[in-house]
């Protein structure tokens, strides 16, 4: 009986100590962060600028982040979070991924044979990759592998985005070693499908669908939305009206209108 009493007393003492410790050493938990987290889609894509949905929810609860930064959650998540916090909803325009390359197998060949891991990152580490154009899509699908929504695929050697499935999370853009996937507002229908900064003659040697920096698109743009820097055209979506004049004038048809 003595042993039983001693063991019981020790157990009771430990229980009391644990209760006291949990009371005095407890770390306060902001339940708002947990509630806000429930409004997020759980993609953990980092498009909001935070490490994941948990970090973003905590930042919103602290007041360090706006409630409209979740790209995959879109307007629905923004409105739910704003309503929960009792603030006015500020819905950012949804984004989409745009592949800035038109160098299909037919239009841009390979400059060398590559025998190594079937990843764009590994291939790009060897003199910028196997393609004749050092800026082009390598076609191994690193972007496809990181897309959680099945929005990307490889078609004829070049990444393709299915806009109806794209949430604009930006994971594909981060995975591309050549940085040829860009994010643009879904309302933007005009895109330059090239990333090469080589001079026109050099581009024509390796790809029949590359931007040659002729500036004809910039000259016909009625709103001044197009600029040509380092032999590559770019479009400012804030100025672009999607008129399509640039696409019609482009001699190599590297500018497309969706």
mmCIF file of C-alpha atoms in Angstrom:
data_model
loop_
_atom_site.group_PDB
_atom_site.id
_atom_site.type_symbol
_atom_site.label_atom_id
_atom_site.label_comp_id
_atom_site.label_asym_id
_atom_site.label_seq_id
_atom_site.Cartn_x
_atom_site.Cartn_y
_atom_site.Cartn_z
ATOM 1 C CA UNK A 1 0.000 0.000 0.000
ATOM 2 C CA UNK A 2 2.871 2.334 0.755
ATOM 3 C CA UNK A 3 4.181 2.036 -2.807
ATOM 4 C CA UNK A 4 0.719 2.683 -4.289
ATOM 5 C CA UNK A 5 0.266 5.761 -2.131
ATOM 6 C CA UNK A 6 3.696 7.127 -3.112
ATOM 7 C CA UNK A 7 3.089 6.563 -6.832
ATOM 8 C CA UNK A 8 -0.380 8.155 -6.592
ATOM 9 C CA UNK A 9 1.033 11.148 -4.745
ATOM 10 C CA UNK A 10 3.780 11.623 -7.341
ATOM 11 C CA UNK A 11 1.212 11.349 -10.154
ATOM 12 C CA UNK A 12 -1.051 13.897 -8.451
ATOM 13 C CA UNK A 13 1.879 16.279 -7.936
ATOM 14 C CA UNK A 14 2.900 15.968 -11.614
ATOM 15 C CA UNK A 15 -0.669 16.623 -12.716
ATOM 16 C CA UNK A 16 -0.846 19.751 -10.583
ATOM 17 C CA UNK A 17 2.476 20.977 -11.961
ATOM 18 C CA UNK A 18 1.326 20.406 -15.547
ATOM 19 C CA UNK A 19 -1.912 22.303 -14.931
ATOM 20 C CA UNK A 20 -0.018 25.216 -13.408
ATOM 21 C CA UNK A 21 2.531 25.201 -16.239
ATOM 22 C CA UNK A 22 -0.164 25.177 -18.925
ATOM 23 C CA UNK A 23 -1.851 28.116 -17.221
ATOM 24 C CA UNK A 24 1.150 30.347 -16.532
ATOM 25 C CA UNK A 25 3.330 29.380 -19.521
ATOM 26 C CA UNK A 26 0.603 29.240 -22.169
ATOM 27 C CA UNK A 27 1.268 31.222 -25.349
ATOM 28 C CA UNK A 28 -1.790 33.272 -26.356
ATOM 29 C CA UNK A 29 -3.281 32.070 -29.654
ATOM 30 C CA UNK A 30 -4.942 34.546 -31.964
ATOM 31 C CA UNK A 31 -8.078 32.687 -32.967
ATOM 32 C CA UNK A 32 -8.655 35.235 -35.709
ATOM 33 C CA UNK A 33 -5.698 33.829 -37.626
ATOM 34 C CA UNK A 34 -7.249 30.369 -37.505
ATOM 35 C CA UNK A 35 -10.604 31.727 -38.681
ATOM 36 C CA UNK A 36 -8.982 33.692 -41.516
ATOM 37 C CA UNK A 37 -7.021 30.595 -42.531
ATOM 38 C CA UNK A 38 -10.321 28.760 -43.033
ATOM 39 C CA UNK A 39 -11.290 31.290 -45.731
ATOM 40 C CA UNK A 40 -8.147 30.572 -47.788
ATOM 41 C CA UNK A 41 -7.936 27.812 -50.432
ATOM 42 C CA UNK A 42 -4.867 26.166 -48.892
ATOM 43 C CA UNK A 43 -2.720 26.283 -52.027
ATOM 44 C CA UNK A 44 0.327 27.502 -50.056
ATOM 45 C CA UNK A 45 1.600 28.960 -53.327
ATOM 46 C CA UNK A 46 3.265 32.059 -51.898
ATOM 47 C CA UNK A 47 1.641 34.397 -54.432
ATOM 48 C CA UNK A 48 0.577 36.645 -51.546
ATOM 49 C CA UNK A 49 4.220 37.238 -50.644
ATOM 50 C CA UNK A 50 4.155 35.038 -47.539
ATOM 51 C CA UNK A 51 5.506 31.538 -46.955
ATOM 52 C CA UNK A 52 2.064 29.960 -47.065
ATOM 53 C CA UNK A 53 -1.579 30.321 -46.086
ATOM 54 C CA UNK A 54 -0.818 30.075 -42.355
ATOM 55 C CA UNK A 55 1.731 32.889 -42.453
ATOM 56 C CA UNK A 56 -0.555 35.051 -44.571
ATOM 57 C CA UNK A 57 -3.505 34.490 -42.213
ATOM 58 C CA UNK A 58 -1.367 35.501 -39.231
ATOM 59 C CA UNK A 59 -0.187 38.631 -41.057
ATOM 60 C CA UNK A 60 -3.765 39.635 -41.886
ATOM 61 C CA UNK A 61 -4.842 39.036 -38.285
ATOM 62 C CA UNK A 62 -1.988 41.259 -37.065
ATOM 63 C CA UNK A 63 -2.928 43.950 -39.547
ATOM 64 C CA UNK A 64 0.342 43.614 -41.466
ATOM 65 C CA UNK A 65 -1.257 42.451 -44.738
ATOM 66 C CA UNK A 66 -4.313 43.363 -46.754
ATOM 67 C CA UNK A 67 -7.131 40.814 -47.044
ATOM 68 C CA UNK A 68 -7.049 40.824 -50.855
ATOM 69 C CA UNK A 69 -3.611 39.317 -51.511
ATOM 70 C CA UNK A 70 -4.726 35.714 -52.032
ATOM 71 C CA UNK A 71 -4.639 35.230 -55.797
ATOM 72 C CA UNK A 72 -6.093 31.675 -55.928
ATOM 73 C CA UNK A 73 -8.848 32.629 -53.473
ATOM 74 C CA UNK A 74 -9.741 35.674 -55.547
ATOM 75 C CA UNK A 75 -12.681 37.916 -54.750
ATOM 76 C CA UNK A 76 -14.460 35.238 -52.703
ATOM 77 C CA UNK A 77 -11.641 34.922 -50.169
ATOM 78 C CA UNK A 78 -11.131 38.680 -50.033
ATOM 79 C CA UNK A 79 -14.804 39.326 -49.357
ATOM 80 C CA UNK A 80 -15.019 36.650 -46.654
ATOM 81 C CA UNK A 81 -11.924 37.909 -44.845
ATOM 82 C CA UNK A 82 -13.011 41.535 -45.144
ATOM 83 C CA UNK A 83 -16.470 40.727 -43.797
ATOM 84 C CA UNK A 84 -14.931 38.810 -40.891
ATOM 85 C CA UNK A 85 -12.639 41.729 -40.035
ATOM 86 C CA UNK A 86 -15.375 44.303 -40.601
ATOM 87 C CA UNK A 87 -13.502 46.252 -43.273
ATOM 88 C CA UNK A 88 -14.322 47.221 -46.827
ATOM 89 C CA UNK A 89 -13.381 44.618 -49.419
ATOM 90 C CA UNK A 90 -10.619 45.545 -51.866
ATOM 91 C CA UNK A 91 -10.599 42.973 -54.605
ATOM 92 C CA UNK A 92 -7.398 42.835 -56.618
ATOM 93 C CA UNK A 93 -7.752 41.924 -60.283
ATOM 94 C CA UNK A 94 -7.235 38.185 -60.833
ATOM 95 C CA UNK A 95 -3.973 37.197 -62.504
ATOM 96 C CA UNK A 96 -3.050 34.557 -65.070
ATOM 97 C CA UNK A 97 0.172 33.002 -66.267
ATOM 98 C CA UNK A 98 1.467 33.936 -69.726
ATOM 99 C CA UNK A 99 4.153 31.908 -71.501
ATOM 100 C CA UNK A 100 6.462 34.309 -73.330
ATOM 101 C CA UNK A 101 7.793 31.851 -75.887
ATOM 102 C CA UNK A 102 6.585 30.678 -79.291
ATOM 103 C CA UNK A 103 9.591 28.492 -80.079
ATOM 104 C CA UNK A 104 7.897 25.197 -80.857
ATOM 105 C CA UNK A 105 9.881 22.267 -82.195
ATOM 106 C CA UNK A 106 9.175 23.400 -85.743
ATOM 107 C CA UNK A 107 10.100 27.049 -85.195
ATOM 108 C CA UNK A 108 13.132 26.653 -82.940
ATOM 109 C CA UNK A 109 15.371 23.606 -83.028
ATOM 110 C CA UNK A 110 18.035 22.297 -80.675
ATOM 111 C CA UNK A 111 21.625 23.465 -80.698
ATOM 112 C CA UNK A 112 22.975 20.334 -79.023
ATOM 113 C CA UNK A 113 22.081 16.904 -77.681
ATOM 114 C CA UNK A 114 21.286 16.827 -73.995
ATOM 115 C CA UNK A 115 21.624 13.683 -71.895
ATOM 116 C CA UNK A 116 20.769 14.369 -68.296
ATOM 117 C CA UNK A 117 17.881 14.746 -65.827
ATOM 118 C CA UNK A 118 14.597 15.532 -67.546
ATOM 119 C CA UNK A 119 14.135 18.888 -65.866
ATOM 120 C CA UNK A 120 14.330 22.405 -67.222
ATOM 121 C CA UNK A 121 16.499 23.467 -64.272
ATOM 122 C CA UNK A 122 19.130 20.812 -64.982
ATOM 123 C CA UNK A 123 19.132 21.431 -68.726
ATOM 124 C CA UNK A 124 19.330 25.219 -68.295
ATOM 125 C CA UNK A 125 22.425 24.859 -66.120
ATOM 126 C CA UNK A 126 24.353 23.671 -69.198
ATOM 127 C CA UNK A 127 25.007 26.763 -71.316
ATOM 128 C CA UNK A 128 21.380 27.931 -70.864
ATOM 129 C CA UNK A 129 20.023 24.676 -72.241
ATOM 130 C CA UNK A 130 19.873 22.603 -75.361
ATOM 131 C CA UNK A 131 17.733 24.929 -77.487
ATOM 132 C CA UNK A 132 19.153 27.088 -80.228
ATOM 133 C CA UNK A 133 17.543 30.053 -78.488
ATOM 134 C CA UNK A 134 19.063 30.485 -75.052
ATOM 135 C CA UNK A 135 15.907 32.205 -73.780
ATOM 136 C CA UNK A 136 13.324 29.690 -74.971
ATOM 137 C CA UNK A 137 11.150 27.091 -73.269
ATOM 138 C CA UNK A 138 13.064 23.852 -72.705
ATOM 139 C CA UNK A 139 9.908 21.769 -72.594
ATOM 140 C CA UNK A 140 10.680 19.434 -69.685
ATOM 141 C CA UNK A 141 7.716 20.685 -67.705
ATOM 142 C CA UNK A 142 9.114 21.998 -64.424
ATOM 143 C CA UNK A 143 6.176 24.422 -64.497
ATOM 144 C CA UNK A 144 3.721 21.575 -65.084
ATOM 145 C CA UNK A 145 5.018 19.688 -62.062
ATOM 146 C CA UNK A 146 4.544 22.570 -59.633
ATOM 147 C CA UNK A 147 1.072 23.603 -60.827
ATOM 148 C CA UNK A 148 -1.451 22.321 -58.291
ATOM 149 C CA UNK A 149 -4.407 23.093 -60.534
ATOM 150 C CA UNK A 150 -3.488 21.223 -63.723
ATOM 151 C CA UNK A 151 -3.414 24.448 -65.717
ATOM 152 C CA UNK A 152 -0.139 23.788 -67.548
ATOM 153 C CA UNK A 153 0.926 21.276 -70.147
ATOM 154 C CA UNK A 154 3.689 20.909 -72.733
ATOM 155 C CA UNK A 155 2.540 21.218 -76.333
ATOM 156 C CA UNK A 156 4.989 20.798 -79.187
ATOM 157 C CA UNK A 157 7.915 21.500 -76.880
ATOM 158 C CA UNK A 158 6.514 24.676 -75.297
ATOM 159 C CA UNK A 159 4.555 25.232 -72.075
ATOM 160 C CA UNK A 160 0.864 26.001 -72.545
ATOM 161 C CA UNK A 161 -1.534 27.569 -70.021
ATOM 162 C CA UNK A 162 -5.198 26.608 -69.822
ATOM 163 C CA UNK A 163 -6.621 29.921 -68.630
ATOM 164 C CA UNK A 164 -9.843 28.410 -67.325
ATOM 165 C CA UNK A 165 -7.815 26.402 -64.788
ATOM 166 C CA UNK A 166 -5.125 28.976 -63.956
ATOM 167 C CA UNK A 167 -5.527 30.674 -60.576
ATOM 168 C CA UNK A 168 -2.633 33.068 -61.016
ATOM 169 C CA UNK A 169 -0.688 31.670 -58.069
ATOM 170 C CA UNK A 170 2.648 32.223 -59.842
ATOM 171 C CA UNK A 171 4.224 28.890 -58.900
ATOM 172 C CA UNK A 172 5.010 28.147 -62.547
ATOM 173 C CA UNK A 173 6.741 31.506 -63.003
ATOM 174 C CA UNK A 174 9.019 30.763 -60.061
ATOM 175 C CA UNK A 175 9.836 27.274 -61.355
ATOM 176 C CA UNK A 176 10.903 28.384 -64.850
ATOM 177 C CA UNK A 177 14.723 28.727 -64.970
ATOM 178 C CA UNK A 178 14.511 31.055 -67.987
ATOM 179 C CA UNK A 179 11.861 33.253 -66.311
ATOM 180 C CA UNK A 180 9.754 33.237 -69.440
ATOM 181 C CA UNK A 181 6.442 32.765 -67.639
ATOM 182 C CA UNK A 182 4.960 36.067 -66.506
ATOM 183 C CA UNK A 183 1.859 37.016 -64.538
ATOM 184 C CA UNK A 184 -0.668 39.357 -66.145
ATOM 185 C CA UNK A 185 -4.213 40.542 -65.373
ATOM 186 C CA UNK A 186 -6.882 38.208 -66.768
ATOM 187 C CA UNK A 187 -8.339 41.166 -68.654
ATOM 188 C CA UNK A 188 -5.139 41.495 -70.660
ATOM 189 C CA UNK A 189 -5.689 39.679 -73.971
ATOM 190 C CA UNK A 190 -2.562 40.786 -75.864
ATOM 191 C CA UNK A 191 0.817 39.189 -75.147
ATOM 192 C CA UNK A 192 4.346 39.149 -76.541
ATOM 193 C CA UNK A 193 5.226 35.469 -76.890
ATOM 194 C CA UNK A 194 8.989 35.864 -76.770
ATOM 195 C CA UNK A 195 11.681 36.478 -74.144
ATOM 196 C CA UNK A 196 14.794 36.860 -76.305
ATOM 197 C CA UNK A 197 16.966 39.948 -75.909
ATOM 198 C CA UNK A 198 19.185 39.099 -78.865
ATOM 199 C CA UNK A 199 19.359 41.393 -81.870
ATOM 200 C CA UNK A 200 16.953 40.747 -84.714
ATOM 201 C CA UNK A 201 19.409 39.000 -87.081
ATOM 202 C CA UNK A 202 20.555 36.667 -84.302
ATOM 203 C CA UNK A 203 16.982 35.846 -83.379
ATOM 204 C CA UNK A 204 16.069 35.005 -86.973
ATOM 205 C CA UNK A 205 18.969 32.552 -87.159
ATOM 206 C CA UNK A 206 17.605 30.390 -84.361
ATOM 207 C CA UNK A 207 13.838 30.979 -84.249
ATOM 208 C CA UNK A 208 11.267 31.917 -86.868
ATOM 209 C CA UNK A 209 8.838 33.157 -84.205
ATOM 210 C CA UNK A 210 11.082 35.430 -82.135
ATOM 211 C CA UNK A 211 10.797 39.163 -81.532
ATOM 212 C CA UNK A 212 13.260 41.026 -83.758
ATOM 213 C CA UNK A 213 12.922 44.391 -82.000
ATOM 214 C CA UNK A 214 11.714 46.195 -85.128
ATOM 215 C CA UNK A 215 9.505 48.547 -83.054
ATOM 216 C CA UNK A 216 6.669 48.417 -85.571
ATOM 217 C CA UNK A 217 4.291 47.382 -82.788
ATOM 218 C CA UNK A 218 5.267 50.398 -80.673
ATOM 219 C CA UNK A 219 4.739 52.762 -83.586
ATOM 220 C CA UNK A 220 1.143 51.648 -84.227
ATOM 221 C CA UNK A 221 0.029 51.379 -80.602
ATOM 222 C CA UNK A 222 -2.518 54.197 -80.067
ATOM 223 C CA UNK A 223 -2.056 54.315 -76.288
ATOM 224 C CA UNK A 224 1.714 53.993 -75.990
ATOM 225 C CA UNK A 225 1.379 50.677 -74.171
ATOM 226 C CA UNK A 226 4.297 49.032 -75.995
ATOM 227 C CA UNK A 227 7.965 49.713 -75.459
ATOM 228 C CA UNK A 228 10.993 47.948 -76.923
ATOM 229 C CA UNK A 229 13.921 47.497 -74.553
ATOM 230 C CA UNK A 230 17.027 45.485 -75.393
ATOM 231 C CA UNK A 231 15.442 44.334 -78.668
ATOM 232 C CA UNK A 232 12.333 42.905 -76.970
ATOM 233 C CA UNK A 233 8.819 44.343 -77.011
ATOM 234 C CA UNK A 234 6.812 44.520 -73.793
ATOM 235 C CA UNK A 235 3.235 45.568 -73.089
ATOM 236 C CA UNK A 236 1.989 47.674 -70.190
ATOM 237 C CA UNK A 237 -1.384 46.088 -69.290
ATOM 238 C CA UNK A 238 -2.482 49.314 -67.583
ATOM 239 C CA UNK A 239 -2.292 51.185 -70.880
ATOM 240 C CA UNK A 240 -3.245 48.391 -73.293
ATOM 241 C CA UNK A 241 -6.820 48.465 -74.624
ATOM 242 C CA UNK A 242 -6.578 45.058 -76.352
ATOM 243 C CA UNK A 243 -7.176 46.676 -79.736
ATOM 244 C CA UNK A 244 -4.849 44.203 -81.457
ATOM 245 C CA UNK A 245 -3.158 46.756 -83.747
ATOM 246 C CA UNK A 246 0.271 45.587 -82.622
ATOM 247 C CA UNK A 247 -0.509 41.962 -83.394
ATOM 248 C CA UNK A 248 -1.646 42.841 -86.898
ATOM 249 C CA UNK A 249 1.503 44.843 -87.572
ATOM 250 C CA UNK A 250 4.022 42.392 -86.078
ATOM 251 C CA UNK A 251 5.980 40.896 -89.031
ATOM 252 C CA UNK A 252 6.835 37.666 -87.197
ATOM 253 C CA UNK A 253 3.428 37.312 -85.477
ATOM 254 C CA UNK A 254 5.018 36.947 -82.060
ATOM 255 C CA UNK A 255 2.313 39.183 -80.567
ATOM 256 C CA UNK A 256 -0.962 37.335 -80.058
ATOM 257 C CA UNK A 257 -4.500 38.320 -79.106
ATOM 258 C CA UNK A 258 -6.451 35.749 -77.108
#
